[in-house]
Short mmCIF file of C-alpha atoms and ligand atoms in Angstrom, two decimals:
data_model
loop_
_atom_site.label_atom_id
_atom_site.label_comp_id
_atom_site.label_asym_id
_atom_site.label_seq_id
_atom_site.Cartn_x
_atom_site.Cartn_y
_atom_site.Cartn_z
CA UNK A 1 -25.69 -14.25 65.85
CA UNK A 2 -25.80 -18.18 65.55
CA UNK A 3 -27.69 -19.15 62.62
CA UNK A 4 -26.61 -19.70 59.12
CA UNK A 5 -29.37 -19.37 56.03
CA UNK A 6 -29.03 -22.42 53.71
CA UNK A 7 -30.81 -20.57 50.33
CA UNK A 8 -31.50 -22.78 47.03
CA UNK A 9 -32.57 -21.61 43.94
CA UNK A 10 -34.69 -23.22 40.67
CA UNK A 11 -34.80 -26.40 40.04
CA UNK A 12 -32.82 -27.50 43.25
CA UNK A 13 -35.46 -29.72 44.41
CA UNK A 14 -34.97 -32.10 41.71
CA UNK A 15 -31.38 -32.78 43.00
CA UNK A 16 -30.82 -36.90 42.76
CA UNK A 17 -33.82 -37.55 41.12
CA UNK A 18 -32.73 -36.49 37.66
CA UNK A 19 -29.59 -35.97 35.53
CA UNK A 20 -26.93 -37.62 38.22
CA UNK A 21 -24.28 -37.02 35.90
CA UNK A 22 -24.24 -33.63 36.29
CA UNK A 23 -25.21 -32.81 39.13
CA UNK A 24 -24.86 -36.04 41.52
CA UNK A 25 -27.48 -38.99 43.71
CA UNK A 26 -27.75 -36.51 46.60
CA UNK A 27 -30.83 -35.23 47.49
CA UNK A 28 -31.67 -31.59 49.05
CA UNK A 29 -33.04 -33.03 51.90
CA UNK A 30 -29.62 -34.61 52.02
CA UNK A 31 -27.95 -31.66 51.19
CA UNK A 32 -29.64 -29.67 53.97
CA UNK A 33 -29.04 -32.48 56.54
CA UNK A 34 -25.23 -32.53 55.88
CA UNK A 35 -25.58 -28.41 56.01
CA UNK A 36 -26.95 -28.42 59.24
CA UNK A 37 -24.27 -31.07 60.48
CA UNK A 38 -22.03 -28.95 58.98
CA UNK A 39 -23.03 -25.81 60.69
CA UNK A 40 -23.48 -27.23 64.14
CA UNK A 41 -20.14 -28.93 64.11
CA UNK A 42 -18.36 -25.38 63.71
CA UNK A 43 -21.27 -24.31 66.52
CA UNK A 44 -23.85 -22.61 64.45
CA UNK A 45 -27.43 -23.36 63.44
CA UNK A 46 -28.76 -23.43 60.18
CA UNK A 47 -32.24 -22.68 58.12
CA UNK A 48 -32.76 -23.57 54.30
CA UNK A 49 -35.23 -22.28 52.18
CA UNK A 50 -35.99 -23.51 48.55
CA UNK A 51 -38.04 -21.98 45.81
CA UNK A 52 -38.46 -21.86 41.95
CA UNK A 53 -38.82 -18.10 41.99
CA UNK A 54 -36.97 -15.12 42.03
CA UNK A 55 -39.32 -12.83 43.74
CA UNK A 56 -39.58 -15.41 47.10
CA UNK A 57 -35.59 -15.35 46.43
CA UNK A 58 -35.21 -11.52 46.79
CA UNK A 59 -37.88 -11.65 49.95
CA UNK A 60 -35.72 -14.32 51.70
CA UNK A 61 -32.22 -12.23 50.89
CA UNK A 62 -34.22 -9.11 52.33
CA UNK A 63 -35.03 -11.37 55.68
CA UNK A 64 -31.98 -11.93 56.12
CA UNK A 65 -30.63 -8.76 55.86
CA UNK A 66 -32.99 -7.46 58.50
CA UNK A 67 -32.10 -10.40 60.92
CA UNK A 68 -28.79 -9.51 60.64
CA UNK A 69 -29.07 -6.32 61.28
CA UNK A 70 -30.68 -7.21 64.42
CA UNK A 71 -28.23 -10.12 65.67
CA UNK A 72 -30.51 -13.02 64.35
CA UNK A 73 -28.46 -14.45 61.16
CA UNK A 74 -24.84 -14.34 60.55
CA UNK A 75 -24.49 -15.46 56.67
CA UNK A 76 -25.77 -16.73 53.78
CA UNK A 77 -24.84 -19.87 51.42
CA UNK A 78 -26.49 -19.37 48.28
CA UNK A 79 -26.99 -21.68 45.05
CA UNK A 80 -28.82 -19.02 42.39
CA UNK A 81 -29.82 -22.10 40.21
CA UNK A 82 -30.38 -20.60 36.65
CA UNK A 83 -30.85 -17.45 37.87
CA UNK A 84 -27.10 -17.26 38.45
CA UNK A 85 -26.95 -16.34 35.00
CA UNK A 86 -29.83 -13.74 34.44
CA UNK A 87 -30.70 -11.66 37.53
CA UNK A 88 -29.76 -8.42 37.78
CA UNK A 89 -32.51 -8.39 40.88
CA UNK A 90 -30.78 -10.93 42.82
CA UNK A 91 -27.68 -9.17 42.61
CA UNK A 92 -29.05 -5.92 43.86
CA UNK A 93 -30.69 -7.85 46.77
CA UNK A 94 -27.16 -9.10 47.62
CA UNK A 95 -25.98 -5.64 47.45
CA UNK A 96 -28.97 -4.40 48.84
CA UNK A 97 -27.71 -6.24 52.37
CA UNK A 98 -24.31 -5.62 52.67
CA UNK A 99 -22.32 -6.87 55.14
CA UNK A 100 -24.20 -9.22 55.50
CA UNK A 101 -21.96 -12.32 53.60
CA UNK A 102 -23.17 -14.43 51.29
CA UNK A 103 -21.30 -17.33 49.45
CA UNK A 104 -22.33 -18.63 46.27
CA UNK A 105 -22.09 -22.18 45.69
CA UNK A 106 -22.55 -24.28 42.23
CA UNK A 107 -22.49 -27.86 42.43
CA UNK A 108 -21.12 -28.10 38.63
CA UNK A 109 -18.30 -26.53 36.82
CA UNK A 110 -19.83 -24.07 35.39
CA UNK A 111 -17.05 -23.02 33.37
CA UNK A 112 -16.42 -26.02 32.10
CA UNK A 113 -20.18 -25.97 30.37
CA UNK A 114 -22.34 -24.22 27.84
CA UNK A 115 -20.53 -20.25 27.62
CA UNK A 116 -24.22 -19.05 28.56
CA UNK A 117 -23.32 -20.48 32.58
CA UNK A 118 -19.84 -18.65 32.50
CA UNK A 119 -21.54 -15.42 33.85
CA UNK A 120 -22.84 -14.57 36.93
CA UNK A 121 -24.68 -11.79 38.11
CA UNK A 122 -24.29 -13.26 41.57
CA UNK A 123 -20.64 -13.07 41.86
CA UNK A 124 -19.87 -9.80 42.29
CA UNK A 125 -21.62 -9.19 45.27
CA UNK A 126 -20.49 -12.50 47.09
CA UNK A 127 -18.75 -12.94 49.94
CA UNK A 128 -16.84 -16.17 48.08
CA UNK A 129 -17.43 -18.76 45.82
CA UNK A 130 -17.34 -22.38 45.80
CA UNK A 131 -17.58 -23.95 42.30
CA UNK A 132 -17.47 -27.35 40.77
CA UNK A 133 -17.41 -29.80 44.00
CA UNK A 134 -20.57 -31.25 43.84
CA UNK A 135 -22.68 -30.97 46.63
CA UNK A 136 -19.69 -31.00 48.78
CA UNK A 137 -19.32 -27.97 47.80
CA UNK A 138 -21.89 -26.80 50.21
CA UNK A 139 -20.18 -28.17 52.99
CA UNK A 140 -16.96 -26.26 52.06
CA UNK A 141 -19.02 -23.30 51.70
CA UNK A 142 -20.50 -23.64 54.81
CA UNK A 143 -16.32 -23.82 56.58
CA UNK A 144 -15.41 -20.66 54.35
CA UNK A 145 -18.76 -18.72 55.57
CA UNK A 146 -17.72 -19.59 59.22
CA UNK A 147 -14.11 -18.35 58.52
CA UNK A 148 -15.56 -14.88 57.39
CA UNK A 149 -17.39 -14.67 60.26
CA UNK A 150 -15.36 -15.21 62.71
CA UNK A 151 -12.58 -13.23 60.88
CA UNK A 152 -14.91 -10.48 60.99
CA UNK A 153 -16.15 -10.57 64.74
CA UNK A 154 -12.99 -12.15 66.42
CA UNK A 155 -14.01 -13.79 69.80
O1 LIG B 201 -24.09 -26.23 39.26
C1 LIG B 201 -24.98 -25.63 39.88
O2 LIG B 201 -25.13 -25.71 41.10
C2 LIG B 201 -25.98 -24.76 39.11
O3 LIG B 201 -26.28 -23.62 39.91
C3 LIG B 201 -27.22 -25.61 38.91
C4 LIG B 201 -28.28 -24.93 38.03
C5 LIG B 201 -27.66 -24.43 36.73
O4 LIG B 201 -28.63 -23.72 35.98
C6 LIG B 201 -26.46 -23.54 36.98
O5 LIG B 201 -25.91 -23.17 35.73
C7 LIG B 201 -25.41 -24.28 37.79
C8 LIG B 201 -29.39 -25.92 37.69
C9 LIG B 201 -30.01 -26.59 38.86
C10 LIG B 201 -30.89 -27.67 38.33
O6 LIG B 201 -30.76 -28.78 39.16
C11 LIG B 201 -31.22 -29.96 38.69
C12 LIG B 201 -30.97 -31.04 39.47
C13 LIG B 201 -31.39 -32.28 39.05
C14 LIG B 201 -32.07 -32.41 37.86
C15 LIG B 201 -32.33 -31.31 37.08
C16 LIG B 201 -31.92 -30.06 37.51
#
């Protein structure tokens, strides 16, 4: 029960190629190589997955549930993108794979922008949330996943 699921949603991939001001020069290949130093610092691997749509979303969510069930994958850090804000099926996909935790990470305040990203579907069903840190943030999610986890199987 090693491995941690790095999951990105829309428009991720265009992280430090446009609109640094909001959302920062890191890349997500630099985001996923500081996750996965991340993870195997606190002893854990890590996968990441990226896609533009919802439906490949919901499939990788379902994955993981299943390879938790069976041992394989211990958590989930998860940036919704967009759909953080309009997805009723991502949040039944969370739900769908309970206990298996998932954080939800957002690289910008949310709050602190337009009202229509002060909702989130997501939220509910997370495990935590890490807002508003830029893409530190995922390294910070990555240390409160870990916590969970080993607050909920104790060595
Ligand atoms: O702050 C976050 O992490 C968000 O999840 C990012 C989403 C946004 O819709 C959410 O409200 C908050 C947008 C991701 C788009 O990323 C881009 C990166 C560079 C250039 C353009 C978009």
């Amino acid at each position: 029960m090693s491995t941690l699921l790095l999951l990105n949603g829309p428009n991720l991939n265009l992280l430090g190629t446009r609109e640094p001001g909001v959302y920062g020069a890191t890349t997500l290949a630099d985001v996923e190589a500081q996750a996965l130093a991340t993870a195997q610092r606190l002893g854990f691997g890590l996968e990441a997955f990226q896609s533009n749509h919802e439906g490949a979303l919901i499939d990788k969510i379902h994955e993981a549930g299943r390879r938790h069930k069976a041992g394989e994958l211990a958590g989930v850090v998860f940036n919704p993108g967009a759909f953080t804000h309009t997805s009723v099926a991502l949040f039944d996909a969370i739900g769908g794979v309970k206990p298996l935790p998932v954080i939800e990470i957002h690289i910008s305040n949310v709050h602190a922008r337009e009202a229509f990203r002060h909702h989130s579907y997501i939220s509910p069903a997370a495990a935590g949330i890490v807002i508003g840190f830029g893409t530190e943030g995922y390294t910070l999610a990555i240390e409160g996943l870990v916590r969970k986890i080993k607050a909920a199987h104790p060595a």
